[in-house]
XYZ file of C-alpha atoms in Angstrom:
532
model
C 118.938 102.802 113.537
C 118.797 102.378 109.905
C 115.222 102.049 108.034
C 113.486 98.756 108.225
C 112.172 98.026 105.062
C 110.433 94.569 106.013
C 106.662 94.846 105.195
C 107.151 99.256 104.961
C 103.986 101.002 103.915
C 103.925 103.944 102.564
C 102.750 105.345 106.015
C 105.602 104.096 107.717
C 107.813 105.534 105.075
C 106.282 108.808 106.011
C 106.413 108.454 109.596
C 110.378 107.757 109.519
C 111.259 110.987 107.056
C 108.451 113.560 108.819
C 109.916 112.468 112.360
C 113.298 112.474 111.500
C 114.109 109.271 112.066
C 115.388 108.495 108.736
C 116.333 110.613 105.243
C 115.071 109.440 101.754
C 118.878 108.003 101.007
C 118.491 105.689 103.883
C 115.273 104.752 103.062
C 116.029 104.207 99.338
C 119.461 102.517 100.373
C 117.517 100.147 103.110
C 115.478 98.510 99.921
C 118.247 98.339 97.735
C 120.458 96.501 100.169
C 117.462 93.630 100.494
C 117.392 93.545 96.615
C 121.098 92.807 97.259
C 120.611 90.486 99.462
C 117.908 88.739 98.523
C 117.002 88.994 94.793
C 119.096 85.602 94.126
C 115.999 83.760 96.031
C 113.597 85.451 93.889
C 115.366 86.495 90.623
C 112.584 89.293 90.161
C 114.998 92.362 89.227
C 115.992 93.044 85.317
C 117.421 96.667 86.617
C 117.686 99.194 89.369
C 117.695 102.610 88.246
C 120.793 104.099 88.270
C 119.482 108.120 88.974
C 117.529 106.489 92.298
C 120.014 108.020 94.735
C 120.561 110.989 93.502
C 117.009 111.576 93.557
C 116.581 110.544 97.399
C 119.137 112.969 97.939
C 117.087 115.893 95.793
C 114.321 114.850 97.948
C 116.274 114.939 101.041
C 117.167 118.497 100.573
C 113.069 119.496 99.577
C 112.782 117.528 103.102
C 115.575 120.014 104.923
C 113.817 123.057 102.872
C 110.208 122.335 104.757
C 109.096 121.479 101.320
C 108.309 117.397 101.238
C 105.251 117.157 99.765
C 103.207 114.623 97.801
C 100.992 111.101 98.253
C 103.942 109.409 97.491
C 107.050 111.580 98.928
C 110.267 109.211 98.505
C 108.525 106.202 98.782
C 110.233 103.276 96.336
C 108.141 101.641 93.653
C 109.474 98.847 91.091
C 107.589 98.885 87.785
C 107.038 95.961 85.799
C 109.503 96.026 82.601
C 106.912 96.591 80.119
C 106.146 100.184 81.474
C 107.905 102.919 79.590
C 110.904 104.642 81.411
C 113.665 107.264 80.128
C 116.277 106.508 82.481
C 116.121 103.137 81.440
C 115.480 100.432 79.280
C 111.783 98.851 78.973
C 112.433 95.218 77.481
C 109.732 93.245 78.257
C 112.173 90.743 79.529
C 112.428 90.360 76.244
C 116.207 89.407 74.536
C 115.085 90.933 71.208
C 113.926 94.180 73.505
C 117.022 94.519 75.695
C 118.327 97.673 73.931
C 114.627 99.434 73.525
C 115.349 102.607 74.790
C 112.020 104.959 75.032
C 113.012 108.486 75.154
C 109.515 109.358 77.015
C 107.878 107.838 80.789
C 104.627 106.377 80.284
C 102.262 108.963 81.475
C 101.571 106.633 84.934
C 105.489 106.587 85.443
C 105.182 110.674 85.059
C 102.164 110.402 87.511
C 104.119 108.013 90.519
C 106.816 110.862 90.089
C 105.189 114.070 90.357
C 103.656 112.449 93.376
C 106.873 111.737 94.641
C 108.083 108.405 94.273
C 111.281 106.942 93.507
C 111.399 104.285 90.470
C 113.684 102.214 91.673
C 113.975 99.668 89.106
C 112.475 97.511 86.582
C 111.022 93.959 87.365
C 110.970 90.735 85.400
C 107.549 89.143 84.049
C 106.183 86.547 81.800
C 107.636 87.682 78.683
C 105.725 90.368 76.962
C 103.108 89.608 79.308
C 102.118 86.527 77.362
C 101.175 84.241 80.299
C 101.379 83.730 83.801
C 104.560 81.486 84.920
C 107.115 84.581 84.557
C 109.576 83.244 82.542
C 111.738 85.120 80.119
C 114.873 84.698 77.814
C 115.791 88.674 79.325
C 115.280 87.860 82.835
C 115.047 84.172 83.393
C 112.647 82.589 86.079
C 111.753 84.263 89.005
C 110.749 82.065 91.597
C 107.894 82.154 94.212
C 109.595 83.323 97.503
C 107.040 80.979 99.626
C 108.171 78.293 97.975
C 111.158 77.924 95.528
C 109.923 75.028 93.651
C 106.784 77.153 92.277
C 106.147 80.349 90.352
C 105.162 83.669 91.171
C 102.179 83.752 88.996
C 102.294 86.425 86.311
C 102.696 87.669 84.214
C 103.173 90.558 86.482
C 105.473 88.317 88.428
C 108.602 89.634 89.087
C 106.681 92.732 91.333
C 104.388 89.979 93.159
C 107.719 88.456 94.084
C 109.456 91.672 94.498
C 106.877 92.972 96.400
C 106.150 90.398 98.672
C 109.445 90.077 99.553
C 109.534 93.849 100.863
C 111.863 94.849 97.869
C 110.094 98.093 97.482
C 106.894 99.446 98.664
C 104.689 98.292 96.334
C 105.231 97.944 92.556
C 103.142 97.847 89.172
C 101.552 95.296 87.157
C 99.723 95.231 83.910
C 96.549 92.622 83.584
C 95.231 91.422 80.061
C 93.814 88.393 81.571
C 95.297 87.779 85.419
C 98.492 89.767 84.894
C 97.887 91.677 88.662
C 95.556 89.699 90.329
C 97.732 86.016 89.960
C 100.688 87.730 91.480
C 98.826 89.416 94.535
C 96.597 85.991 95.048
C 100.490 83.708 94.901
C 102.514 86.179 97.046
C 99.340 87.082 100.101
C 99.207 90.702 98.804
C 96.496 93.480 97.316
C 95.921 94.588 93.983
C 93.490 96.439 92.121
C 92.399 96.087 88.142
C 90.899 98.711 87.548
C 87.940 99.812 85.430
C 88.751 99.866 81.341
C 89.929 103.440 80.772
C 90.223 104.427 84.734
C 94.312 104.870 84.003
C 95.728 105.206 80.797
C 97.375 102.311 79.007
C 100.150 105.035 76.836
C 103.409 104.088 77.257
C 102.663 100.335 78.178
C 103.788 97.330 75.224
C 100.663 96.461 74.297
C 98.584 93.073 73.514
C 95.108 93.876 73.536
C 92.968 96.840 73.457
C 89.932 94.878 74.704
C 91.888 93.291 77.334
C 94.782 95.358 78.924
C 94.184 97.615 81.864
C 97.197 98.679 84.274
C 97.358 99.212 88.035
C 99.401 98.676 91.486
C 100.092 95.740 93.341
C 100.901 96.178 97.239
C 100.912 94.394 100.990
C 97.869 96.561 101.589
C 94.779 97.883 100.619
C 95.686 101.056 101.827
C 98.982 101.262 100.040
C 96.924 100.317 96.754
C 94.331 102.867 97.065
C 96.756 105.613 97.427
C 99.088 104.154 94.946
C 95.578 103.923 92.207
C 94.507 107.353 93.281
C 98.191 108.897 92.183
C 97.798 106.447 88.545
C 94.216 107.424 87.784
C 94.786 111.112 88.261
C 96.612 111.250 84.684
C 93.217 111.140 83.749
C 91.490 111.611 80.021
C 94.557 110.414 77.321
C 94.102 111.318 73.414
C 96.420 108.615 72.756
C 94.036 106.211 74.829
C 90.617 106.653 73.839
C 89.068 104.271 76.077
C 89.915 107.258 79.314
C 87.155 109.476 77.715
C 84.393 107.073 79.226
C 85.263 107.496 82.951
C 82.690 109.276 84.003
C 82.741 112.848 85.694
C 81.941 111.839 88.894
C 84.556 109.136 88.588
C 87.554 111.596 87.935
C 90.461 112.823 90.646
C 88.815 110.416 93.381
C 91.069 110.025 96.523
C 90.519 106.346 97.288
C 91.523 106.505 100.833
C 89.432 108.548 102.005
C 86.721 106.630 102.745
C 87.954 103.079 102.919
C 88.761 102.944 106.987
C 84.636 103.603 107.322
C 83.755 100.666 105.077
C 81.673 98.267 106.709
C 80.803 94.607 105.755
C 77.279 94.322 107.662
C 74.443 93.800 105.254
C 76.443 93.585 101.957
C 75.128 91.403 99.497
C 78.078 89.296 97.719
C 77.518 86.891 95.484
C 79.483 83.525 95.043
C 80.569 82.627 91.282
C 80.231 78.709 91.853
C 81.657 78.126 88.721
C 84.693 79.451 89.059
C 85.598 77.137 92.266
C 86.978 73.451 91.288
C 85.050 70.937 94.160
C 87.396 68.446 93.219
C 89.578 66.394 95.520
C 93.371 67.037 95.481
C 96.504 68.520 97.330
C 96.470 71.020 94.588
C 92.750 72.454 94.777
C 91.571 71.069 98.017
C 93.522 74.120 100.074
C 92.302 76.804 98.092
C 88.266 75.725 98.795
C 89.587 75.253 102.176
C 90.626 79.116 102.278
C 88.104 80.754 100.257
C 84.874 78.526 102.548
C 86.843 80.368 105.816
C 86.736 83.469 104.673
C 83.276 83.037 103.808
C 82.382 81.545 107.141
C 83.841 85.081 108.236
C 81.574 87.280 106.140
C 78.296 85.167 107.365
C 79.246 86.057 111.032
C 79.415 89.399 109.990
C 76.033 89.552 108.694
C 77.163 89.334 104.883
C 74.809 87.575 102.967
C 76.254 84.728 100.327
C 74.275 84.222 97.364
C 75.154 81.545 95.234
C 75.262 82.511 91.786
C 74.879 79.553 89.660
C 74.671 80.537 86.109
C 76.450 77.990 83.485
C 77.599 81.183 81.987
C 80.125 81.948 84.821
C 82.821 78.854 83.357
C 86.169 80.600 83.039
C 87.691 77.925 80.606
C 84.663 78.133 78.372
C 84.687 82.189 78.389
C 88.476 82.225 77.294
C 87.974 79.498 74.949
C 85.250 81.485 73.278
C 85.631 85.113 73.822
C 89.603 85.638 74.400
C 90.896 88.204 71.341
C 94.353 89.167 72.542
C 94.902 87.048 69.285
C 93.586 89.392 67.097
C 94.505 92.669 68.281
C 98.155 91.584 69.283
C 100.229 92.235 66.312
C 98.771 95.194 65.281
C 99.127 96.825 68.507
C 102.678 95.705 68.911
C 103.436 96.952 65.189
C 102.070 100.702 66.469
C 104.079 100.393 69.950
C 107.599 99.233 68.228
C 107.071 102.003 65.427
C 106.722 104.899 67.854
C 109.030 107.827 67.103
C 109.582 108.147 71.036
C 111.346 104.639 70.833
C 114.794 104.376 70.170
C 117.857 102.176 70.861
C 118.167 99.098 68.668
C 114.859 96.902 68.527
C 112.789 95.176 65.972
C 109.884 97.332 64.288
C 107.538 94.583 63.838
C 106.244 91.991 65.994
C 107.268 89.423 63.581
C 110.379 90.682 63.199
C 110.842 90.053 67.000
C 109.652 87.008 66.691
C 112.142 86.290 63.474
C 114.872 86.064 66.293
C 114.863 82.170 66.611
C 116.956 79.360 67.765
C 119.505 78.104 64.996
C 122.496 76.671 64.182
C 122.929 76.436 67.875
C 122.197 79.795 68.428
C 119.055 80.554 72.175
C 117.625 83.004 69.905
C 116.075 85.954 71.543
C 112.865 85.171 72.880
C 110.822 82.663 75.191
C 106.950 81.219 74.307
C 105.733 78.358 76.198
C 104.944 75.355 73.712
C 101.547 76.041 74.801
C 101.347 79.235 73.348
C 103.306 78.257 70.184
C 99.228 78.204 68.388
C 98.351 81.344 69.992
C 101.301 83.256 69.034
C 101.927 81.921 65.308
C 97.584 82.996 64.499
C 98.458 86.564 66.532
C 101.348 86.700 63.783
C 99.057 86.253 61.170
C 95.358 87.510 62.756
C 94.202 90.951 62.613
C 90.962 92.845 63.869
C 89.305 92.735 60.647
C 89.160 89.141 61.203
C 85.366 87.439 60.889
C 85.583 85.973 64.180
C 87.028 89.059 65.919
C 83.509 90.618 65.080
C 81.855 87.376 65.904
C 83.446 87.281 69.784
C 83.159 91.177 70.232
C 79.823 90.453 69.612
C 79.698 87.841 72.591
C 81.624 90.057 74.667
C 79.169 92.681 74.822
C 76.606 89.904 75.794
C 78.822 88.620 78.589
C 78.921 92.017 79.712
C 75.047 92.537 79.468
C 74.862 89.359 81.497
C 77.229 90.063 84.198
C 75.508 93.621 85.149
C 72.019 91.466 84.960
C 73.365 89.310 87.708
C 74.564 92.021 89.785
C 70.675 93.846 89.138
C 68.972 90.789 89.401
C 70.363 89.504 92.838
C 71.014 93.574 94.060
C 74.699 92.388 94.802
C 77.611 95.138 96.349
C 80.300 92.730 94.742
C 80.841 88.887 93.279
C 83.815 86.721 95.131
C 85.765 83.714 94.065
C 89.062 82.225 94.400
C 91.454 84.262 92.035
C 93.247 80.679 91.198
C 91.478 77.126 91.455
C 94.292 75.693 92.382
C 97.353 76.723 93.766
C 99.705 78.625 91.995
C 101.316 76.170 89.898
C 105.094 74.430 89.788
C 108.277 75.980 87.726
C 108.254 73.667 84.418
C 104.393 73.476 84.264
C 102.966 73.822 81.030
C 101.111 77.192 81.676
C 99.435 78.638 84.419
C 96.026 76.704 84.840
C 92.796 77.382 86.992
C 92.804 80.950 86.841
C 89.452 82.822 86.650
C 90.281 86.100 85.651
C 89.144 86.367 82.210
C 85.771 87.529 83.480
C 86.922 90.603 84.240
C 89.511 91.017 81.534
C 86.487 90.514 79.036
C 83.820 92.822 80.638
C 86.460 95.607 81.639
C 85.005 95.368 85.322
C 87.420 96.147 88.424
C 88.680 93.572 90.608
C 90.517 93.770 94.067
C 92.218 90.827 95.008
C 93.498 90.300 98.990
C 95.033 87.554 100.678
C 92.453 84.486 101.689
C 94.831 82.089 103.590
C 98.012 79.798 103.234
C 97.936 75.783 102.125
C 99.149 73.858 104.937
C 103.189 74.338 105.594
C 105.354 71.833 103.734
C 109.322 71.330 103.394
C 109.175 73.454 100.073
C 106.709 75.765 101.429
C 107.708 76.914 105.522
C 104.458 78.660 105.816
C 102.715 77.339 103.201
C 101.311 78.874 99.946
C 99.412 81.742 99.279
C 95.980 81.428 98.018
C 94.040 84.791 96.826
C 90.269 85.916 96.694
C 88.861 88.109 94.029
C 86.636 90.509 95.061
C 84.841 91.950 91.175
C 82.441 94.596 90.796
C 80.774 96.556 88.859
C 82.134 99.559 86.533
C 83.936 102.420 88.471
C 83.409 101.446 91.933
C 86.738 100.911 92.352
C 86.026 103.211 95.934
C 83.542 100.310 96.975
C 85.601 97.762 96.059
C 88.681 98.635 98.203
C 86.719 99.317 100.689
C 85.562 95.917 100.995
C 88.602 94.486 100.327
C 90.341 96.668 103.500
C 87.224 95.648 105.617
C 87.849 91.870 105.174
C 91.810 92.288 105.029
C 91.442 93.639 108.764
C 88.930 91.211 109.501
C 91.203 88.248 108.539
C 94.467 89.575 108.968
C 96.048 86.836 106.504
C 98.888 88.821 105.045
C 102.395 87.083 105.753
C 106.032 87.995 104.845
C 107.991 84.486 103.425
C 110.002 82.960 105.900
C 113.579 84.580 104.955
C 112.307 88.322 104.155
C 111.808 88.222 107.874
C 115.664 88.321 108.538
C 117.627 91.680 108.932
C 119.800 93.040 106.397
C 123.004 95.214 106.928
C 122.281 98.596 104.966
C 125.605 99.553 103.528
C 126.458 103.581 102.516
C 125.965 103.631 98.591
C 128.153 105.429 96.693
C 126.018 104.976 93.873
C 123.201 102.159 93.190
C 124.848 98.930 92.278
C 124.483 96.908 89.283
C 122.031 93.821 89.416
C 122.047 91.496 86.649
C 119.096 88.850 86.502
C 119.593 85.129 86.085
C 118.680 84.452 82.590
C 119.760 81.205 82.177
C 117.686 79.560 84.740
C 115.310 78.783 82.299
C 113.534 75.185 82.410
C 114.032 72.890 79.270
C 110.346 72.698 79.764
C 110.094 76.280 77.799
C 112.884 76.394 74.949
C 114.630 79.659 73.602
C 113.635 80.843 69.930
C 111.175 78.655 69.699
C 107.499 78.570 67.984
């Protein structure tokens, strides 16, 4: 019987190659044969990796030898295309990016591989990670495979897509706002943002120091502790500064070890009212209907809800106020397309990416939503030694103050809320709205998201669509965190595969790994090329 990849972990993985029910080609061949398949539904694949076979079948023969070792022996991962990669391009689904060659893996890619995994490919994503409907002039739309006529979130949405739809194992994200916990909460899977400085950002394109962390997205918690414990071991980074404050204790953690024990009995978890929208409509009304039952579930298990009620806790008014991607952006971008380990043809300037516009007829070379046209024209212009840079650092660190005072005051093991207040929003929408997780973003916190329920099945939606819970806590307890994230995903058990992803696929014999070119010109009108 060939490998079924539907919903694989990375345990079943194992199980098939250790038993000898399966070698890491057929494994590696089984995935590529859904993105085959399937990827037309979905659209979330800019490239497969060409050298993936040939490494299964290196693999295979350290199998044959007795000598298969690592967390992550021949198990498939898709990295978002903003992660740095030898074998292939890293474009940010970007037009102007598409021949960016870097000549060096970013130190997490180097990590996944000396733990054994096989980079299978790259996946699309809101271009250069700007925002969350995952649209780009290098890869197109990718659409949300619960429903066709809605996004995937993002921007890390080509791997919630991918992901969800049992494309790989599990794949990575980057967050500078939502960017891994949108996709997870809008495809019913896991992910972890992890603690500021937990896993170096080198080797990642850039937008905000303050802001960016980087981290795994899976269809479990299990799969996304192991997956963090292989990307935090790359440990303290020069070329990162912010990994020298992970403290000592913190360092080579295996995050799986104790998550199975994790019990929900007696934890205190506070309730960021705030970030829910009590509003009546088909759009909100589902995800207050999901996050109250899982709540329900944690007051039967002797969890105790506290409301925290604070008029600091408004997500809108925090970004409004606080958000300085803006400022940092351009300079950032300037150091990352300046590199001497990039090469290939590219623009060395962010505003000489941004130079590639729409005239005489001509797409141009790069997609911003019209409502990001203000934010990107002040990043091309903004800098950190702006006045009001200082000024919202400044309210930052008082946000942050704040945060750890409600955890202290209320003696709270974690703070939920619905990762989106609505559901994840329709292809052609102007951005993606009700999202809370600039809290987090700001104050450098972690964050595990897990699956919280479904809306109610419609014709565009068979099952329905996914809704998400964030579960944030307090710095480095990432171990805590996913251990109350796995006690709650096997208490609810809310994880789905979409409707189609269920069906078989004939596994072919590969030759070599075939060619998949994304759909870039399903773009909607709603978001013009070369425009700003």
């Amino acid at each position: 019987m060939p490998f079924d990849a539907r919903e694989a972990t990375i345990d079943s993985v194992h199980h098939a190659l250790y038993t000898g029910l399966s070698t890491c080609r057929e494994v590696i061949s089984a995935f590529v044969a859904r993105i085959k398949a399937h990827d037309n539904r979905t659209n979330a694949i800019i490239t497969l990796n060409p050298n993936a076979l040939n490494v299964a079948d290196a693999l295979d023969a350290q199998l044959a030898a007795g000598n298969a070792t690592g967390p992550l022996f021949c198990v498939p991962v898709l990295l978002k295309d903003n992660y740095d990669t030898a074998e292939m391009p890293t474009t940010g689904a970007s037009l102007a990016l598409a021949k960016s060659q870097p000549t060096e893996d970013a130190p997490s890619v180097v990590a996944l591989k000396n733990a054994g995994a096989i980079i299978l490919g790259k996946t699309n994503l809101h271009e250069l990670a700007l925002e969350g409907i995952s649209v780009s002039s290098l890869g197109g739309q990718t659409i949300n495979p619960y429903d066709a006529t809605r996004t995937p979130g993002g921007s890390s949405g080509g791997t919630g897509a991918a992901v969800a739809s049992s494309f790989c194992v599990f794949g990575t994200g980057t967050d500078t706002v939502n960017s891994l916990r949108s996709p997870a909460s809008a495809n019913s899977l896991c992910s972890i943002r992890p603690t500021r400085g937990l896993v170096t950002r080198t080797g990642i394109i850039p937008i905000s120091y303050t802001h960016d962390t980087i981290g795994p997205i899976a269809r479990s918690i299990k799969d996304v502790a192991t997956a963090l414990t292989v990307m935090a071991s790359t440990g303290y980074d020069a070329a990162d500064n912010a990994t020298a404050l992970v403290p000592s204790p913190n360092r080579n953690i295996d995050y799986t070890a104790k998550i199975s024990a994790a019990k929900l009995r007696d934890l205190r978890i506070g309730v960021l009212n705030g970030f829910f929208n009590r509003s009546k409509s088909a759009e909100v009304t589902p995800v207050n209907n999901a996050i109250d039952a899982v709540m329900s579930r944690l007051e039967a298990e002797n969890v105790t809800l506290i409301p925290i009620n604070e008029t600091i806790y408004n997500a809108t008014a925090i970004q409004a106020a606080l958000d300085v991607q803006r400022y940092e952006y351009r300079e950032l971008m300037d150091e990352y397309l300046q590199r001497p380990s990039l090469s290939g043809d590219h623009p060395n300037t962010l505003n000489e990416l941004y130079s590639h516009i729409a005239v005489n007829g001509s797409g141009g070379e790069f997609v911003v939503l019209p409502s990001q046209y203000e934010y990107v024209n002040t990043a091309l212009v903004s800098s950190t030694s702006n006045e009001t840079y200082v000024q919202r650092q400044n309210g930052v660190r008082n946000l942050s103050l704040a945060l750890q005072q409600t955890f202290a005051a209320n003696n709270l093991d974690a703070i939920i809320y619905p990762e989106q207040k609505n559901l994840v929003v329709k292809i052609g929408s102007p951005s993606q709205s009700g999202r809370n997780g600039i809290l987090a973003a700001l104050t450098g916190v972690p964050v595990v998201t897990i699956p919280a329920g479904f809306s109610e099945p419609s014709e565009d939606a068979p099952i329905g669509v996914p809704i998400g819970m964030e579960i944030l806590g307090r710095p480095w307890e990432e171990q805590k965190l996913l251990g109350i994230g796995y006690a709650i995903e096997q208490l609810m058990k809310v994880r789905r595969a979409p409707t189609w992803a269920k069906d078989v696929v004939e596994v072919p014999h590969y030759e070599s790994v075939p060619v998949i070119m994304p759909d870039g010109g399903n773009i909607s009108p709603a978001y013009p090329l070369g425009t700003l």
